[in-house]
């Protein structure tokens, strides 16, 4: 699943129309029982290999051990899934189990009374999950979905170009990062590839700086009081402007796409830039859009900011999980427990299609690039969901738009903070 698809999914308003599944009044068209038999309807987005066949096999295994339960496996392509789920939620229905990305959209479903609180039912196995993987699905100290995959954003860098510029180690602080940018420019190297046209890649910089300067609690509080004008949020914009003023991006970055032949990933993958700030999918897209740089590729986390309240061990990213409809039968939770077990999840990780959400499974990741990300996530002290998913869709879009304007030189840090706040208060 591309980050672009994830962003579009997060922006979709899940409030239109009706279909089968569990209703809020208990009138179910799924999860029906007859003579002790039960059907659990499972909507997921595993429409491609290897997960498509993997889950077909796991459904067979579960049904063989539970002959009274039928799992209706319904894999749906990303865009079709968001449209179909949008259709069912307005009428107070959900499937028994369904894919979710957490954050603001899941919170809307919780507030509508559509989602089962899993805190008690899953109490004995929630402890097996890494803290970072659970955070997007927890509200008011309750857990409303179980993670199945996770990823994080960080800097992918070209080791050879760093060496050419005399940079001996990845920068650990924002000051060191700006110094590295200056050294790369002095060596005739484009420091950073950026897809300015698509906006969402640029929001990573402001979001990470807000995390490092203000801290995770401040970002969560902003979702409650709708106020992004506090000094630390403005400071995030000021620090970002420091970077922008160095002109670190490739020529024409404001019109560049992400995965296009002349876009961000190709610029990085063809060795024409030293860094890109991107999620765990970056090496694959770099190879698909460009040539890829093989073992020259390295990864480091977003630097700390001197004097900041946030931890340099806090990660920023997203993932996927499964929520359970409020009136789903008990077999739905049991099946979710089965596919979330250490044995089954490890097998899913070994396919290379997902990253670990359970503790101690980092060694199951065979790809060397993904292994670095998995280990960073396992050691994360906190986790922040993409802002265009964590907040209501309109707020997330305003973050993207305003940060893009700052990078283009048409908004100040103060104007960015004011615009996001105005949108948040209007929601």
Coordinates of C-alpha atoms in Angstrom, one line a residue:
X1 CA 0.0 0.0 0.0
X2 CA 1.4 3.3 -1.0
X3 CA 1.6 6.3 1.3
X4 CA -0.5 8.2 -1.2
X5 CA -3.3 5.7 -0.9
X6 CA -3.0 5.9 2.9
X7 CA -3.3 9.6 2.8
X8 CA -6.4 9.4 0.6
X9 CA -8.0 6.8 2.9
X10 CA -7.4 9.1 5.9
X11 CA -9.0 12.0 4.1
X12 CA -12.2 10.1 3.3
X13 CA -15.2 10.9 5.3
X14 CA -16.7 7.7 6.6
X15 CA -20.3 8.9 6.8
X16 CA -22.5 7.8 3.9
X17 CA -25.1 5.0 3.1
X18 CA -25.8 1.3 4.3
X19 CA -24.9 -2.4 3.8
X20 CA -24.6 -5.8 5.6
X21 CA -22.8 -6.2 8.9
X22 CA -23.6 -5.4 12.5
X23 CA -26.1 -2.6 13.3
X24 CA -26.1 -0.4 16.3
X25 CA -29.6 -1.7 17.3
X26 CA -28.5 -5.4 17.2
X27 CA -30.2 -6.2 13.8
X28 CA -27.3 -8.0 12.1
X29 CA -27.1 -9.2 8.6
X30 CA -23.6 -10.6 9.4
X31 CA -22.7 -12.7 12.4
X32 CA -26.0 -14.6 12.2
X33 CA -26.4 -17.8 14.0
X34 CA -28.4 -21.0 13.2
X35 CA -28.3 -24.2 15.2
X36 CA -25.2 -23.0 17.0
X37 CA -23.4 -21.9 13.8
X38 CA -22.1 -18.4 13.4
X39 CA -20.7 -16.3 10.5
X40 CA -18.1 -13.7 11.0
X41 CA -17.7 -11.1 8.2
X42 CA -14.1 -9.9 7.8
X43 CA -13.3 -6.9 5.6
X44 CA -9.6 -6.5 4.8
X45 CA -7.4 -4.9 2.2
X46 CA -5.2 -8.0 1.5
X47 CA -6.0 -8.1 -2.2
X48 CA -2.4 -8.8 -3.4
X49 CA 0.2 -11.5 -2.7
X50 CA 1.6 -12.7 -0.5
X51 CA -1.1 -11.7 2.1
X52 CA -4.1 -12.6 -0.1
X53 CA -3.2 -16.3 -0.2
X54 CA -1.7 -16.2 3.3
X55 CA -5.1 -15.2 4.9
X56 CA -7.1 -17.6 2.8
X57 CA -5.0 -20.4 4.3
X58 CA -5.3 -19.0 7.8
X59 CA -9.1 -18.8 7.5
X60 CA -9.1 -22.5 6.5
X61 CA -7.0 -23.4 9.5
X62 CA -9.3 -21.5 11.9
X63 CA -12.5 -23.0 10.4
X64 CA -11.0 -26.5 10.6
X65 CA -10.5 -26.0 14.4
X66 CA -13.9 -24.2 14.8
X67 CA -16.4 -26.1 12.6
X68 CA -19.3 -24.1 13.9
X69 CA -17.7 -20.8 12.7
X70 CA -17.7 -19.5 9.1
X71 CA -15.2 -16.7 8.4
X72 CA -16.5 -14.7 5.4
X73 CA -13.2 -13.4 4.1
X74 CA -13.9 -10.2 2.1
X75 CA -10.6 -8.7 0.7
X76 CA -11.3 -5.2 -0.9
X77 CA -8.9 -3.0 -2.8
X78 CA -7.9 0.2 -0.8
X79 CA -10.0 2.7 -2.6
X80 CA -13.0 0.5 -2.9
X81 CA -12.7 -0.4 0.8
X82 CA -12.8 3.2 1.9
X83 CA -15.9 3.8 -0.3
X84 CA -17.7 0.7 0.9
X85 CA -17.0 1.3 4.5
X86 CA -18.1 4.9 4.1
X87 CA -21.4 3.6 2.8
X88 CA -22.1 1.4 5.8
X89 CA -21.2 3.6 8.7
X90 CA -23.9 6.3 8.1
X91 CA -26.6 3.7 8.6
X92 CA -25.0 2.5 11.9
X93 CA -23.5 -0.7 10.5
X94 CA -20.0 -2.2 10.3
X95 CA -18.6 -5.5 9.3
X96 CA -17.8 -7.8 12.2
X97 CA -14.1 -7.2 11.7
X98 CA -12.6 -4.5 9.5
X99 CA -9.4 -2.8 8.6
X100 CA -8.6 0.5 10.2
X101 CA -5.7 3.0 10.3
X102 CA -6.8 4.4 13.7
X103 CA -6.6 8.1 14.5
X104 CA -9.3 10.6 13.8
X105 CA -11.4 8.4 11.5
X106 CA -11.6 5.6 14.0
X107 CA -12.4 8.1 16.7
X108 CA -15.4 9.2 14.7
X109 CA -16.6 5.6 14.5
X110 CA -16.1 5.2 18.2
X111 CA -18.1 8.4 19.0
X112 CA -20.9 7.0 16.7
X113 CA -21.1 3.9 18.9
X114 CA -20.0 1.5 16.1
X115 CA -16.8 0.1 17.6
X116 CA -16.3 -2.5 20.3
X117 CA -14.0 -1.6 23.2
X118 CA -11.5 -4.5 23.2
X119 CA -9.8 -3.5 26.4
X120 CA -11.3 -6.4 28.5
X121 CA -11.7 -9.0 25.8
X122 CA -8.1 -8.6 24.6
X123 CA -6.6 -7.8 28.0
X124 CA -4.5 -11.0 28.1
X125 CA -2.9 -10.5 24.7
X126 CA -2.7 -6.8 24.3
X127 CA 0.4 -6.9 26.5
X128 CA 2.3 -8.8 23.7
X129 CA 2.1 -5.7 21.4
X130 CA 4.8 -3.0 21.3
X131 CA 3.6 0.3 22.8
X132 CA 4.2 2.1 19.5
X133 CA 2.0 -0.2 17.5
X134 CA -1.0 0.3 19.9
X135 CA -1.1 4.0 20.2
X136 CA -3.1 4.8 17.1
X137 CA -6.0 2.7 18.3
X138 CA -6.2 3.8 22.0
X139 CA -8.4 6.5 23.2
X140 CA -9.1 7.5 26.8
X141 CA -6.9 4.5 28.0
X142 CA -9.1 2.1 26.1
X143 CA -8.1 -0.1 23.1
X144 CA -10.5 -0.1 20.1
X145 CA -8.5 -2.0 17.5
X146 CA -5.6 -4.5 17.3
X147 CA -2.6 -3.6 15.2
X148 CA -1.5 -5.9 12.4
X149 CA 1.3 -3.8 10.7
X150 CA 3.3 -0.7 11.5
X151 CA 5.8 1.6 9.8
X152 CA 7.8 4.8 10.5
X153 CA 9.2 7.7 8.7
X154 CA 12.9 8.5 8.8
X155 CA 15.8 9.7 6.7
X156 CA 16.9 7.4 3.9
X157 CA 20.4 8.5 2.9
X158 CA 23.1 7.8 0.3
X159 CA 26.2 6.7 2.2
X160 CA 28.5 7.4 -0.8
X161 CA 27.3 11.0 -1.1
X162 CA 27.7 11.5 2.6
X163 CA 31.3 10.3 2.3
X164 CA 31.9 12.6 -0.6
X165 CA 30.7 15.6 1.5
X166 CA 32.9 14.5 4.4
X167 CA 30.0 13.5 6.7
X168 CA 31.2 10.6 8.8
X169 CA 28.1 9.8 10.7
X170 CA 24.3 10.5 10.4
X171 CA 23.4 13.8 12.2
X172 CA 21.9 13.3 15.7
X173 CA 20.7 16.8 16.2
X174 CA 18.9 19.4 14.1
X175 CA 22.0 21.7 14.2
X176 CA 24.2 18.8 12.9
X177 CA 21.5 18.1 10.3
X178 CA 21.7 21.7 9.0
X179 CA 25.5 21.4 9.0
X180 CA 25.3 18.2 6.9
X181 CA 23.0 20.0 4.4
X182 CA 25.6 22.8 4.1
X183 CA 28.4 20.3 3.6
X184 CA 26.5 18.5 0.9
X185 CA 25.8 21.7 -1.0
X186 CA 29.4 22.7 -0.7
X187 CA 30.4 19.3 -2.3
X188 CA 28.0 19.9 -5.2
X189 CA 25.4 17.4 -4.0
X190 CA 21.7 18.0 -3.8
X191 CA 21.0 17.4 -0.1
X192 CA 17.3 16.4 -0.1
X193 CA 14.8 15.1 -2.6
X194 CA 11.2 16.3 -2.0
X195 CA 7.9 15.9 -3.8
X196 CA 6.6 19.4 -3.2
X197 CA 3.6 19.0 -5.6
X198 CA 2.0 16.2 -3.5
X199 CA 2.4 18.1 -0.1
X200 CA 2.1 15.1 2.2
X201 CA 5.8 14.4 2.1
X202 CA 6.5 18.0 3.3
X203 CA 4.2 17.7 6.3
X204 CA 6.6 15.1 7.7
X205 CA 9.2 17.8 8.4
X206 CA 6.9 20.1 10.4
X207 CA 5.3 17.1 12.2
X208 CA 8.6 15.7 13.3
X209 CA 9.9 19.1 14.4
X210 CA 6.7 19.6 16.4
X211 CA 7.2 16.3 18.0
X212 CA 10.8 17.0 18.9
X213 CA 10.2 20.6 20.1
X214 CA 6.7 20.4 21.7
X215 CA 6.5 16.7 22.5
X216 CA 3.8 14.1 21.9
X217 CA 1.6 15.3 24.7
X218 CA 1.4 18.7 23.1
X219 CA 0.3 17.3 19.7
X220 CA -2.4 15.2 21.5
X221 CA -3.6 18.3 23.5
X222 CA -3.8 20.2 20.3
X223 CA -6.4 17.7 19.1
X224 CA -8.5 18.6 22.2
X225 CA -8.2 22.3 22.4
X226 CA -7.7 23.0 18.6
X227 CA -4.8 25.3 19.3
X228 CA -1.7 25.2 17.2
X229 CA -0.6 28.7 17.9
X230 CA 1.4 27.9 21.0
X231 CA 5.1 28.9 20.9
X232 CA 6.4 25.4 20.3
X233 CA 4.3 24.9 17.2
X234 CA 5.5 28.2 15.8
X235 CA 9.0 27.2 16.7
X236 CA 8.6 24.0 14.5
X237 CA 7.8 26.3 11.6
X238 CA 10.8 28.5 12.4
X239 CA 13.2 25.5 12.4
X240 CA 11.7 24.3 9.2
X241 CA 12.2 27.7 7.6
X242 CA 15.9 27.4 8.6
X243 CA 16.1 24.4 6.4
X244 CA 14.1 25.8 3.5
X245 CA 16.3 29.0 3.5
X246 CA 19.3 26.8 2.8
X247 CA 17.6 25.7 -0.5
X248 CA 18.3 22.0 0.1
X249 CA 15.8 20.5 -2.3
X250 CA 16.3 19.5 -6.0
X251 CA 15.5 22.0 -8.7
X252 CA 11.8 22.1 -9.5
X253 CA 10.8 20.4 -6.3
X254 CA 7.6 22.4 -5.9
X255 CA 6.3 20.7 -9.1
X256 CA 7.7 17.3 -8.4
X257 CA 5.6 14.2 -7.7
X258 CA 6.6 11.3 -5.4
X259 CA 6.7 8.2 -7.5
X260 CA 7.0 9.7 -11.0
X261 CA 10.0 9.2 -13.2
X262 CA 11.3 12.7 -12.3
X263 CA 10.0 12.8 -8.8
X264 CA 11.3 12.4 -5.2
X265 CA 11.8 8.7 -5.1
X266 CA 13.5 8.6 -8.6
X267 CA 15.8 11.5 -7.7
X268 CA 16.9 9.6 -4.6
X269 CA 17.0 6.2 -6.3
X270 CA 19.1 7.5 -9.2
X271 CA 21.7 8.9 -6.8
X272 CA 20.9 12.5 -7.5
X273 CA 20.1 13.5 -3.9
X274 CA 21.6 12.5 -0.6
X275 CA 18.5 12.1 1.5
X276 CA 14.7 11.8 1.5
X277 CA 12.4 11.8 4.6
X278 CA 10.1 8.9 3.9
X279 CA 8.4 5.8 5.3
X280 CA 9.6 2.2 5.2
X281 CA 8.4 1.7 1.7
X282 CA 11.0 4.1 0.3
X283 CA 13.6 1.6 -0.9
X284 CA 11.0 -0.2 -3.0
X285 CA 9.7 3.0 -4.6
X286 CA 13.2 4.3 -5.2
X287 CA 13.9 1.1 -7.1
X288 CA 10.6 1.2 -9.0
X289 CA 10.8 4.9 -9.9
X290 CA 14.5 5.0 -10.4
X291 CA 17.3 2.5 -10.4
X292 CA 17.8 2.1 -6.6
X293 CA 21.2 2.5 -4.9
X294 CA 21.6 -0.9 -3.3
X295 CA 23.9 -1.2 -0.3
X296 CA 24.7 2.5 -0.5
X297 CA 21.3 3.2 1.1
X298 CA 21.2 3.8 4.9
X299 CA 18.6 4.9 7.4
X300 CA 18.6 7.2 10.4
X301 CA 15.9 8.6 12.7
X302 CA 14.8 12.2 12.7
X303 CA 17.3 14.3 14.7
X304 CA 16.7 15.7 18.2
X305 CA 16.2 19.4 18.6
X306 CA 18.3 21.0 21.3
X307 CA 16.1 22.2 24.2
X308 CA 13.1 20.3 22.8
X309 CA 10.6 18.6 25.1
X310 CA 10.2 15.6 22.8
X311 CA 12.3 12.4 22.8
X312 CA 14.5 11.6 19.9
X313 CA 13.3 8.0 20.3
X314 CA 9.7 8.9 19.5
X315 CA 8.6 7.6 16.1
X316 CA 6.2 9.1 13.5
X317 CA 4.4 6.9 11.0
X318 CA 1.3 4.7 10.5
X319 CA 0.2 1.2 10.1
X320 CA -2.9 -1.0 9.9
X321 CA -5.1 -2.8 12.3
X322 CA -8.5 -4.4 12.8
X323 CA -11.5 -3.1 14.7
X324 CA -14.5 -5.1 15.7
X325 CA -18.1 -4.0 15.3
X326 CA -19.9 -3.2 18.5
X327 CA -22.4 -6.0 18.1
X328 CA -20.2 -8.6 16.5
X329 CA -20.4 -12.2 17.8
X330 CA -17.8 -13.4 20.3
X331 CA -16.3 -15.5 17.5
X332 CA -15.1 -12.3 15.9
X333 CA -12.9 -11.5 18.8
X334 CA -11.7 -15.1 19.0
X335 CA -10.7 -15.0 15.3
X336 CA -9.0 -11.7 15.7
X337 CA -7.0 -13.2 18.6
X338 CA -6.0 -16.1 16.4
X339 CA -4.7 -14.0 13.5
X340 CA -3.0 -11.7 16.1
X341 CA -1.2 -14.6 17.8
X342 CA 2.6 -14.7 18.0
X343 CA 2.8 -17.7 15.7
X344 CA 0.5 -16.3 13.0
X345 CA 1.8 -12.8 13.1
X346 CA 5.4 -14.0 12.8
X347 CA 4.5 -16.0 9.7
X348 CA 2.9 -12.8 8.3
X349 CA 6.1 -10.9 9.0
X350 CA 8.2 -13.6 7.3
X351 CA 6.3 -13.0 4.1
X352 CA 7.9 -9.6 3.9
X353 CA 4.5 -7.9 3.7
X354 CA 4.2 -6.4 7.2
X355 CA 6.5 -5.2 10.0
X356 CA 6.3 -6.6 13.5
X357 CA 3.7 -5.3 16.0
X358 CA 4.5 -7.9 18.6
X359 CA 7.5 -7.7 21.0
X360 CA 10.6 -9.6 20.0
X361 CA 9.8 -10.3 16.4
X362 CA 12.3 -7.9 14.8
X363 CA 14.6 -10.7 13.8
X364 CA 11.9 -12.2 11.6
X365 CA 12.3 -9.3 9.2
X366 CA 14.7 -10.5 6.5
X367 CA 15.0 -7.4 4.3
X368 CA 18.0 -5.4 5.7
X369 CA 16.4 -2.0 5.1
X370 CA 13.2 -3.0 6.8
X371 CA 15.1 -4.7 9.6
X372 CA 16.6 -1.3 10.5
X373 CA 13.1 0.2 10.6
X374 CA 11.7 -2.7 12.6
X375 CA 14.4 -2.4 15.3
X376 CA 13.9 1.4 15.5
X377 CA 10.2 0.9 16.0
X378 CA 10.8 -1.8 18.7
X379 CA 12.9 0.7 20.6
X380 CA 10.5 3.7 20.1
X381 CA 9.6 5.5 23.3
X382 CA 6.4 6.9 21.8
X383 CA 4.5 6.9 18.5
X384 CA 2.7 9.7 16.6
X385 CA 0.3 8.8 13.8
X386 CA 0.6 10.8 10.6
X387 CA -1.1 14.2 11.3
X388 CA -3.3 13.8 8.3
X389 CA -4.7 10.7 9.9
X390 CA -4.4 11.6 13.6
X391 CA -6.6 14.7 13.2
X392 CA -9.9 15.1 11.4
X393 CA -9.4 15.0 7.6
X394 CA -9.9 18.8 7.1
X395 CA -7.3 19.6 9.7
X396 CA -4.8 17.1 8.2
X397 CA -5.3 18.6 4.8
X398 CA -4.7 22.1 6.2
X399 CA -1.4 20.9 7.8
X400 CA -0.3 19.6 4.4
X401 CA -1.4 22.7 2.6
X402 CA 0.1 25.2 5.0
X403 CA 3.4 23.5 5.4
X404 CA 3.7 23.3 1.6
X405 CA 3.0 27.1 1.5
X406 CA 5.8 27.6 4.1
X407 CA 8.2 25.6 1.9
X408 CA 7.2 27.6 -1.1
X409 CA 7.8 30.8 0.8
X410 CA 4.2 32.1 0.8
X411 CA 3.4 31.5 4.5
X412 CA 5.3 32.4 7.6
X413 CA 5.6 30.0 10.6
X414 CA 3.0 32.1 12.4
X415 CA 0.6 32.0 9.5
X416 CA 0.9 28.2 9.3
X417 CA 0.0 27.8 13.0
X418 CA -2.9 30.2 12.6
X419 CA -4.3 28.5 9.5
X420 CA -4.2 25.0 11.1
X421 CA -5.9 26.4 14.3
X422 CA -8.6 28.2 12.3
X423 CA -9.5 25.0 10.5
X424 CA -9.4 22.9 13.7
X425 CA -11.8 25.3 15.5
X426 CA -14.2 25.2 12.5
X427 CA -14.5 21.4 12.6

